[in-house]
mmCIF file of C-alpha atoms in Angstrom:
data_model
loop_
_atom_site.group_PDB
_atom_site.id
_atom_site.type_symbol
_atom_site.label_atom_id
_atom_site.label_comp_id
_atom_site.label_asym_id
_atom_site.label_seq_id
_atom_site.Cartn_x
_atom_site.Cartn_y
_atom_site.Cartn_z
ATOM 1 C CA UNK X 2 11.832 -2.343 23.102
ATOM 2 C CA UNK X 3 10.193 0.311 25.293
ATOM 3 C CA UNK X 4 6.796 1.891 25.287
ATOM 4 C CA UNK X 5 8.373 4.731 24.182
ATOM 5 C CA UNK X 6 10.308 3.618 21.495
ATOM 6 C CA UNK X 7 7.536 1.767 20.542
ATOM 7 C CA UNK X 8 5.318 4.633 19.809
ATOM 8 C CA UNK X 9 8.204 6.878 18.230
ATOM 9 C CA UNK X 10 8.729 4.304 15.718
ATOM 10 C CA UNK X 11 4.750 4.097 14.847
ATOM 11 C CA UNK X 12 4.439 7.635 14.210
ATOM 12 C CA UNK X 13 7.548 8.057 12.309
ATOM 13 C CA UNK X 14 6.792 9.426 8.966
ATOM 14 C CA UNK X 15 10.230 10.402 7.476
ATOM 15 C CA UNK X 16 12.757 8.786 4.925
ATOM 16 C CA UNK X 17 14.231 5.616 6.191
ATOM 17 C CA UNK X 18 17.585 6.774 5.322
ATOM 18 C CA UNK X 19 17.535 9.457 8.066
ATOM 19 C CA UNK X 20 16.971 6.651 10.629
ATOM 20 C CA UNK X 21 19.316 5.621 13.449
ATOM 21 C CA UNK X 22 19.665 1.625 13.168
ATOM 22 C CA UNK X 23 18.214 1.353 16.615
ATOM 23 C CA UNK X 24 14.615 3.588 15.461
ATOM 24 C CA UNK X 25 14.614 1.347 11.972
ATOM 25 C CA UNK X 26 14.921 -1.821 14.107
ATOM 26 C CA UNK X 27 12.060 -0.561 16.490
ATOM 27 C CA UNK X 28 9.758 0.714 13.560
ATOM 28 C CA UNK X 29 10.219 -3.121 11.996
ATOM 29 C CA UNK X 30 9.137 -4.643 15.264
ATOM 30 C CA UNK X 31 6.323 -2.077 16.032
ATOM 31 C CA UNK X 32 4.587 -3.130 12.501
ATOM 32 C CA UNK X 33 5.140 -6.839 13.262
ATOM 33 C CA UNK X 34 4.385 -7.197 16.735
ATOM 34 C CA UNK X 35 1.788 -9.520 17.653
ATOM 35 C CA UNK X 36 0.423 -7.911 20.902
ATOM 36 C CA UNK X 37 -2.146 -4.718 20.615
ATOM 37 C CA UNK X 38 -4.889 -3.644 22.484
ATOM 38 C CA UNK X 39 -8.294 -4.302 21.299
ATOM 39 C CA UNK X 40 -10.082 -1.274 19.807
ATOM 40 C CA UNK X 41 -13.826 -2.235 18.457
ATOM 41 C CA UNK X 42 -14.307 -0.684 15.031
ATOM 42 C CA UNK X 43 -17.502 0.674 16.030
ATOM 43 C CA UNK X 44 -15.867 2.926 18.797
ATOM 44 C CA UNK X 45 -13.374 4.300 16.759
ATOM 45 C CA UNK X 46 -15.852 5.035 14.073
ATOM 46 C CA UNK X 47 -18.422 6.800 16.279
ATOM 47 C CA UNK X 48 -15.496 8.989 18.117
ATOM 48 C CA UNK X 49 -14.038 9.619 14.456
ATOM 49 C CA UNK X 50 -10.469 8.116 15.408
ATOM 50 C CA UNK X 51 -10.256 6.849 12.206
ATOM 51 C CA UNK X 52 -7.379 7.790 9.873
ATOM 52 C CA UNK X 53 -6.217 7.070 6.366
ATOM 53 C CA UNK X 54 -2.387 6.925 5.919
ATOM 54 C CA UNK X 55 -0.677 6.605 2.664
ATOM 55 C CA UNK X 56 2.339 4.032 1.773
ATOM 56 C CA UNK X 57 4.338 5.383 -1.456
ATOM 57 C CA UNK X 58 4.494 2.950 -4.169
ATOM 58 C CA UNK X 59 7.343 3.989 -6.637
ATOM 59 C CA UNK X 60 8.451 2.878 -10.514
ATOM 60 C CA UNK X 61 11.458 1.075 -10.025
ATOM 61 C CA UNK X 62 12.223 1.001 -13.791
ATOM 62 C CA UNK X 63 11.299 5.077 -13.999
ATOM 63 C CA UNK X 64 12.339 6.004 -10.362
ATOM 64 C CA UNK X 65 9.454 8.030 -9.842
ATOM 65 C CA UNK X 66 6.430 7.889 -7.850
ATOM 66 C CA UNK X 67 4.031 5.937 -9.184
ATOM 67 C CA UNK X 68 1.054 6.189 -6.555
ATOM 68 C CA UNK X 69 0.515 4.893 -2.810
ATOM 69 C CA UNK X 70 -1.480 2.542 -0.939
ATOM 70 C CA UNK X 71 -4.258 3.820 1.636
ATOM 71 C CA UNK X 72 -3.727 1.925 4.898
ATOM 72 C CA UNK X 73 -6.387 2.116 7.709
ATOM 73 C CA UNK X 74 -5.090 3.599 11.324
ATOM 74 C CA UNK X 75 -6.916 4.341 14.738
ATOM 75 C CA UNK X 76 -5.279 7.592 16.528
ATOM 76 C CA UNK X 77 -6.703 6.784 19.738
ATOM 77 C CA UNK X 78 -6.640 9.758 22.352
ATOM 78 C CA UNK X 79 -4.707 7.827 24.962
ATOM 79 C CA UNK X 80 -2.905 4.746 23.105
ATOM 80 C CA UNK X 81 -1.587 6.835 20.167
ATOM 81 C CA UNK X 82 -1.296 5.541 16.648
ATOM 82 C CA UNK X 83 -2.757 1.585 16.431
ATOM 83 C CA UNK X 84 -2.099 -0.296 13.196
ATOM 84 C CA UNK X 85 -4.692 -2.869 12.109
ATOM 85 C CA UNK X 86 -3.813 -5.756 14.573
ATOM 86 C CA UNK X 87 -5.601 -3.736 16.969
ATOM 87 C CA UNK X 88 -9.002 -3.633 15.388
ATOM 88 C CA UNK X 89 -9.303 -6.049 12.741
ATOM 89 C CA UNK X 90 -8.526 -9.472 14.152
ATOM 90 C CA UNK X 91 -12.014 -11.361 15.527
ATOM 91 C CA UNK X 92 -14.121 -8.651 14.027
ATOM 92 C CA UNK X 93 -17.539 -9.210 12.535
ATOM 93 C CA UNK X 94 -18.344 -9.047 8.889
ATOM 94 C CA UNK X 95 -20.754 -5.824 9.357
ATOM 95 C CA UNK X 96 -18.076 -3.841 11.067
ATOM 96 C CA UNK X 97 -15.482 -4.710 8.446
ATOM 97 C CA UNK X 98 -18.269 -3.928 5.615
ATOM 98 C CA UNK X 99 -18.414 -0.356 7.581
ATOM 99 C CA UNK X 100 -14.814 0.229 7.895
ATOM 100 C CA UNK X 101 -14.246 -0.693 4.208
ATOM 101 C CA UNK X 102 -17.060 1.826 3.034
ATOM 102 C CA UNK X 103 -15.247 4.568 5.029
ATOM 103 C CA UNK X 104 -12.143 3.808 3.956
ATOM 104 C CA UNK X 105 -13.250 3.920 0.373
ATOM 105 C CA UNK X 106 -15.110 7.277 0.632
ATOM 106 C CA UNK X 107 -11.911 9.223 2.359
ATOM 107 C CA UNK X 108 -9.686 7.332 -0.030
ATOM 108 C CA UNK X 109 -11.899 8.873 -3.100
ATOM 109 C CA UNK X 110 -11.829 12.322 -1.456
ATOM 110 C CA UNK X 111 -8.290 12.422 -0.595
ATOM 111 C CA UNK X 112 -7.734 12.007 -4.232
ATOM 112 C CA UNK X 113 -9.381 15.164 -4.798
ATOM 113 C CA UNK X 114 -7.016 16.948 -2.458
ATOM 114 C CA UNK X 115 -4.007 15.722 -4.063
ATOM 115 C CA UNK X 116 -5.587 16.295 -7.429
ATOM 116 C CA UNK X 117 -5.869 20.001 -6.029
ATOM 117 C CA UNK X 118 -2.228 20.088 -4.824
ATOM 118 C CA UNK X 119 -1.238 19.191 -8.326
ATOM 119 C CA UNK X 120 -0.396 15.732 -7.731
ATOM 120 C CA UNK X 121 -2.618 13.049 -10.049
ATOM 121 C CA UNK X 122 -1.957 9.585 -7.785
ATOM 122 C CA UNK X 123 -2.880 6.159 -8.682
ATOM 123 C CA UNK X 124 -4.498 4.818 -5.228
ATOM 124 C CA UNK X 125 -5.081 1.704 -3.730
ATOM 125 C CA UNK X 126 -7.486 0.116 -1.052
ATOM 126 C CA UNK X 127 -7.308 -2.870 0.838
ATOM 127 C CA UNK X 128 -10.744 -4.535 0.710
ATOM 128 C CA UNK X 129 -11.617 -7.777 2.241
ATOM 129 C CA UNK X 130 -13.295 -10.508 -0.753
ATOM 130 C CA UNK X 131 -16.573 -10.573 1.237
ATOM 131 C CA UNK X 132 -16.817 -6.923 0.977
ATOM 132 C CA UNK X 133 -15.843 -7.062 -2.308
ATOM 133 C CA UNK X 134 -18.308 -9.001 -3.401
ATOM 134 C CA UNK X 135 -21.522 -7.875 -1.678
ATOM 135 C CA UNK X 136 -20.930 -4.014 -1.261
ATOM 136 C CA UNK X 137 -21.907 -2.394 -3.644
ATOM 137 C CA UNK X 138 -18.732 -0.466 -4.325
ATOM 138 C CA UNK X 139 -19.250 0.588 -8.280
ATOM 139 C CA UNK X 140 -22.305 2.291 -7.263
ATOM 140 C CA UNK X 141 -20.579 4.129 -4.166
ATOM 141 C CA UNK X 142 -17.362 5.244 -6.786
ATOM 142 C CA UNK X 143 -20.037 6.409 -9.376
ATOM 143 C CA UNK X 144 -21.375 8.625 -6.885
ATOM 144 C CA UNK X 145 -18.555 9.878 -4.888
ATOM 145 C CA UNK X 146 -15.976 9.712 -7.667
ATOM 146 C CA UNK X 147 -13.826 12.489 -8.334
ATOM 147 C CA UNK X 148 -15.622 14.374 -11.045
ATOM 148 C CA UNK X 149 -12.040 15.507 -12.450
ATOM 149 C CA UNK X 150 -11.180 13.837 -15.977
ATOM 150 C CA UNK X 151 -7.771 13.190 -14.425
ATOM 151 C CA UNK X 152 -9.102 10.647 -11.859
ATOM 152 C CA UNK X 153 -6.838 7.506 -13.136
ATOM 153 C CA UNK X 154 -9.094 5.170 -11.333
ATOM 154 C CA UNK X 155 -9.010 3.061 -7.904
ATOM 155 C CA UNK X 156 -6.828 -0.384 -7.369
ATOM 156 C CA UNK X 157 -8.709 -2.781 -4.919
ATOM 157 C CA UNK X 158 -6.305 -4.702 -3.414
ATOM 158 C CA UNK X 159 -7.669 -8.221 -2.271
ATOM 159 C CA UNK X 160 -5.624 -10.973 -0.911
ATOM 160 C CA UNK X 161 -4.573 -14.349 -2.973
ATOM 161 C CA UNK X 162 -6.152 -16.963 -0.260
ATOM 162 C CA UNK X 163 -9.281 -14.868 -0.087
ATOM 163 C CA UNK X 164 -9.620 -14.243 -4.099
ATOM 164 C CA UNK X 165 -9.512 -18.185 -5.414
ATOM 165 C CA UNK X 166 -12.412 -19.214 -2.870
ATOM 166 C CA UNK X 167 -15.176 -18.344 -5.328
ATOM 167 C CA UNK X 168 -12.977 -17.193 -8.349
ATOM 168 C CA UNK X 169 -15.834 -17.194 -10.962
ATOM 169 C CA UNK X 170 -18.014 -14.549 -8.378
ATOM 170 C CA UNK X 171 -14.601 -12.402 -8.335
ATOM 171 C CA UNK X 172 -14.054 -12.744 -11.976
ATOM 172 C CA UNK X 173 -17.568 -11.387 -12.682
ATOM 173 C CA UNK X 174 -17.141 -8.867 -9.810
ATOM 174 C CA UNK X 175 -13.970 -7.834 -11.304
ATOM 175 C CA UNK X 176 -15.119 -7.154 -14.978
ATOM 176 C CA UNK X 177 -18.133 -4.980 -13.316
ATOM 177 C CA UNK X 178 -15.738 -2.906 -11.469
ATOM 178 C CA UNK X 179 -13.121 -2.408 -14.355
ATOM 179 C CA UNK X 180 -16.422 -0.245 -16.114
ATOM 180 C CA UNK X 181 -16.171 2.043 -13.038
ATOM 181 C CA UNK X 182 -12.417 2.510 -13.488
ATOM 182 C CA UNK X 183 -11.581 0.072 -10.563
ATOM 183 C CA UNK X 184 -9.134 -2.463 -11.189
ATOM 184 C CA UNK X 185 -7.875 -5.718 -8.757
ATOM 185 C CA UNK X 186 -4.575 -6.288 -7.170
ATOM 186 C CA UNK X 187 -3.766 -9.593 -6.039
ATOM 187 C CA UNK X 188 -2.375 -9.078 -2.774
ATOM 188 C CA UNK X 189 0.250 -11.041 -0.349
ATOM 189 C CA UNK X 190 1.099 -13.171 -3.623
ATOM 190 C CA UNK X 191 2.399 -16.236 -2.688
ATOM 191 C CA UNK X 192 1.253 -16.404 0.797
ATOM 192 C CA UNK X 193 -1.673 -18.409 -0.438
ATOM 193 C CA UNK X 194 -2.120 -21.482 -2.210
ATOM 194 C CA UNK X 195 -3.881 -20.681 -5.358
ATOM 195 C CA UNK X 196 -3.367 -22.473 -8.823
ATOM 196 C CA UNK X 197 -2.081 -20.367 -11.671
ATOM 197 C CA UNK X 198 -4.903 -21.672 -13.862
ATOM 198 C CA UNK X 199 -7.625 -19.737 -11.530
ATOM 199 C CA UNK X 200 -5.479 -16.899 -11.834
ATOM 200 C CA UNK X 201 -5.556 -16.599 -15.382
ATOM 201 C CA UNK X 202 -9.140 -16.550 -15.244
ATOM 202 C CA UNK X 203 -9.403 -13.278 -13.358
ATOM 203 C CA UNK X 204 -8.899 -9.791 -15.027
ATOM 204 C CA UNK X 205 -5.891 -8.364 -12.327
ATOM 205 C CA UNK X 206 -3.977 -5.074 -12.853
ATOM 206 C CA UNK X 207 -1.272 -6.246 -10.254
ATOM 207 C CA UNK X 208 0.474 -9.047 -8.754
ATOM 208 C CA UNK X 209 1.611 -8.209 -5.303
ATOM 209 C CA UNK X 210 4.644 -10.444 -4.096
ATOM 210 C CA UNK X 211 4.678 -11.051 -0.363
ATOM 211 C CA UNK X 212 6.793 -9.334 1.819
ATOM 212 C CA UNK X 213 8.007 -12.743 3.619
ATOM 213 C CA UNK X 214 9.647 -13.661 -0.024
ATOM 214 C CA UNK X 215 10.653 -10.116 -0.462
ATOM 215 C CA UNK X 216 12.986 -9.963 2.133
ATOM 216 C CA UNK X 217 16.235 -11.498 1.643
ATOM 217 C CA UNK X 218 15.643 -12.269 -1.852
ATOM 218 C CA UNK X 219 19.250 -10.742 -2.934
ATOM 219 C CA UNK X 220 20.874 -13.384 -0.568
ATOM 220 C CA UNK X 221 17.612 -16.302 -0.593
ATOM 221 C CA UNK X 222 18.204 -18.408 -3.395
ATOM 222 C CA UNK X 223 14.674 -19.502 -2.901
ATOM 223 C CA UNK X 224 13.028 -16.330 -2.023
ATOM 224 C CA UNK X 225 14.752 -15.070 -5.456
ATOM 225 C CA UNK X 226 12.987 -17.940 -7.241
ATOM 226 C CA UNK X 227 9.840 -17.223 -5.740
ATOM 227 C CA UNK X 228 9.736 -13.433 -6.683
ATOM 228 C CA UNK X 229 11.552 -14.111 -10.145
ATOM 229 C CA UNK X 230 8.683 -16.388 -10.701
ATOM 230 C CA UNK X 231 6.155 -14.111 -9.450
ATOM 231 C CA UNK X 232 7.683 -11.201 -11.560
ATOM 232 C CA UNK X 233 7.410 -13.241 -14.921
ATOM 233 C CA UNK X 234 3.905 -14.495 -13.985
ATOM 234 C CA UNK X 235 2.654 -11.007 -14.125
ATOM 235 C CA UNK X 236 4.451 -10.128 -16.970
ATOM 236 C CA UNK X 237 2.486 -13.141 -18.592
ATOM 237 C CA UNK X 238 -0.686 -12.060 -17.818
ATOM 238 C CA UNK X 239 -0.407 -8.702 -19.070
ATOM 239 C CA UNK X 240 -0.350 -7.172 -15.314
ATOM 240 C CA UNK X 241 2.327 -5.234 -13.318
ATOM 241 C CA UNK X 242 4.482 -6.929 -10.509
ATOM 242 C CA UNK X 243 5.186 -5.093 -6.965
ATOM 243 C CA UNK X 244 7.171 -5.993 -4.405
ATOM 244 C CA UNK X 245 5.844 -5.502 -0.911
ATOM 245 C CA UNK X 246 7.918 -4.774 2.145
ATOM 246 C CA UNK X 247 11.263 -4.044 0.852
ATOM 247 C CA UNK X 248 13.334 -3.518 4.040
ATOM 248 C CA UNK X 249 16.985 -3.310 2.280
ATOM 249 C CA UNK X 250 19.150 -1.664 -0.560
ATOM 250 C CA UNK X 251 20.381 -5.365 -1.618
ATOM 251 C CA UNK X 252 16.704 -6.228 -2.181
ATOM 252 C CA UNK X 253 15.938 -3.546 -3.941
ATOM 253 C CA UNK X 254 18.638 -3.911 -6.237
ATOM 254 C CA UNK X 255 17.810 -7.759 -6.664
ATOM 255 C CA UNK X 256 14.124 -6.923 -7.302
ATOM 256 C CA UNK X 257 15.106 -4.343 -10.308
ATOM 257 C CA UNK X 258 17.281 -6.788 -11.783
ATOM 258 C CA UNK X 259 14.362 -9.093 -11.877
ATOM 259 C CA UNK X 260 12.265 -6.810 -13.858
ATOM 260 C CA UNK X 261 9.944 -5.500 -10.949
ATOM 261 C CA UNK X 262 8.081 -2.979 -11.925
ATOM 262 C CA UNK X 263 6.899 -1.489 -8.531
ATOM 263 C CA UNK X 264 8.127 -1.164 -5.108
ATOM 264 C CA UNK X 265 7.179 -0.682 -1.703
ATOM 265 C CA UNK X 266 8.672 -0.985 1.689
ATOM 266 C CA UNK X 267 10.109 1.135 4.831
ATOM 267 C CA UNK X 268 13.338 1.312 2.871
ATOM 268 C CA UNK X 269 11.712 3.714 0.088
ATOM 269 C CA UNK X 270 9.161 5.280 2.811
ATOM 270 C CA UNK X 271 6.908 3.965 5.677
ATOM 271 C CA UNK X 272 3.002 4.804 5.795
ATOM 272 C CA UNK X 273 2.194 8.498 6.921
ATOM 273 C CA UNK X 274 -0.302 10.561 7.781
ATOM 274 C CA UNK X 275 -2.012 12.395 4.621
ATOM 275 C CA UNK X 276 -0.861 15.645 5.610
ATOM 276 C CA UNK X 277 2.492 14.426 5.698
ATOM 277 C CA UNK X 278 2.395 12.559 2.707
ATOM 278 C CA UNK X 279 1.123 15.531 1.044
ATOM 279 C CA UNK X 280 3.985 18.035 2.695
ATOM 280 C CA UNK X 281 6.807 15.161 1.207
ATOM 281 C CA UNK X 282 5.093 15.553 -2.151
ATOM 282 C CA UNK X 283 5.342 19.415 -2.177
ATOM 283 C CA UNK X 284 9.257 19.267 -0.956
ATOM 284 C CA UNK X 285 9.920 16.845 -3.619
ATOM 285 C CA UNK X 286 8.389 19.259 -6.249
ATOM 286 C CA UNK X 287 10.101 21.704 -4.843
ATOM 287 C CA UNK X 288 13.396 20.690 -4.807
ATOM 288 C CA UNK X 289 15.921 22.982 -7.144
ATOM 289 C CA UNK X 290 16.162 21.700 -10.485
ATOM 290 C CA UNK X 291 19.793 21.699 -10.411
ATOM 291 C CA UNK X 292 19.655 18.725 -7.568
ATOM 292 C CA UNK X 293 17.124 16.721 -9.468
ATOM 293 C CA UNK X 294 19.136 16.703 -12.608
ATOM 294 C CA UNK X 295 22.042 15.342 -10.309
ATOM 295 C CA UNK X 296 20.382 12.679 -9.099
ATOM 296 C CA UNK X 297 18.618 11.782 -12.395
ATOM 297 C CA UNK X 298 22.798 12.103 -13.623
ATOM 298 C CA UNK X 299 24.025 9.251 -11.427
ATOM 299 C CA UNK X 300 24.585 5.929 -13.320
ATOM 300 C CA UNK X 301 24.724 3.008 -10.738
ATOM 301 C CA UNK X 302 21.937 1.481 -9.264
ATOM 302 C CA UNK X 303 22.866 2.423 -5.728
ATOM 303 C CA UNK X 304 22.710 5.967 -6.897
ATOM 304 C CA UNK X 305 19.319 5.863 -8.573
ATOM 305 C CA UNK X 306 17.736 3.722 -5.519
ATOM 306 C CA UNK X 307 18.606 6.601 -3.201
ATOM 307 C CA UNK X 308 17.049 9.302 -5.591
ATOM 308 C CA UNK X 309 13.536 6.696 -5.289
ATOM 309 C CA UNK X 310 13.736 6.850 -1.662
ATOM 310 C CA UNK X 311 13.993 10.638 -1.725
ATOM 311 C CA UNK X 312 10.227 10.575 -3.358
ATOM 312 C CA UNK X 313 8.843 10.228 0.021
#
């Protein structure tokens, strides 16, 4: 893949269905490639290179937008848009905490912008468990949270492998955060080695199935079994199941049949700058009613999931 193809792929913010096959392949490669220029978080914050991008999260049962996940990006003046692999590996804990606070406050501010435009979105943000347990998140949210009564709260996503290291402290922290309207989602579920008994002691709102199991779940019996188990487990705990990294129509349909609640992935929409996300939301809202009614009338799952894709 050439440098120009990689740059174009990283900058793509339109519906995946409008991509040519080679562009889609370049996007997937650009999101998973390991080699990236290294940028210091302190430099990015000092020079105002950080941006918050949003990836839509879709309600797979109602076929509508359910919210979005906030993702950190660096928009470097020479290197273009860079993924977390360019600035997160081997970073010190103080810099991570500084970045997390910046992202938290930016996301709260963006919610107010979305709300003013007429969109009440449930936003989620990734937070390392060390930051979750030590940073005064509840106090920050209490001070900077939107004052609107419509604010639905905030979801903090922590990875499974990190959260089980101190499940007791995590449980105490999650309980305290809930008072401030903050709920916990367990990210990358299946990639770690937690026991179900440990998870039972943690009040989490969502269980996010790791993309490695979502991929090919329509054809791979092992991945399908893991996805189904995770979905059933989430429901037994009174939580929602979210599939990450949906890339194919077949996998999306399989997840819907399994009863998965929400989905994310480049099949539906890739991460995009907040301005582009807001633009697409407005386009969706302004679609002619006749066209919207036609979408809702489609009887088969394939047609329904196409309608989902057009949300963003």
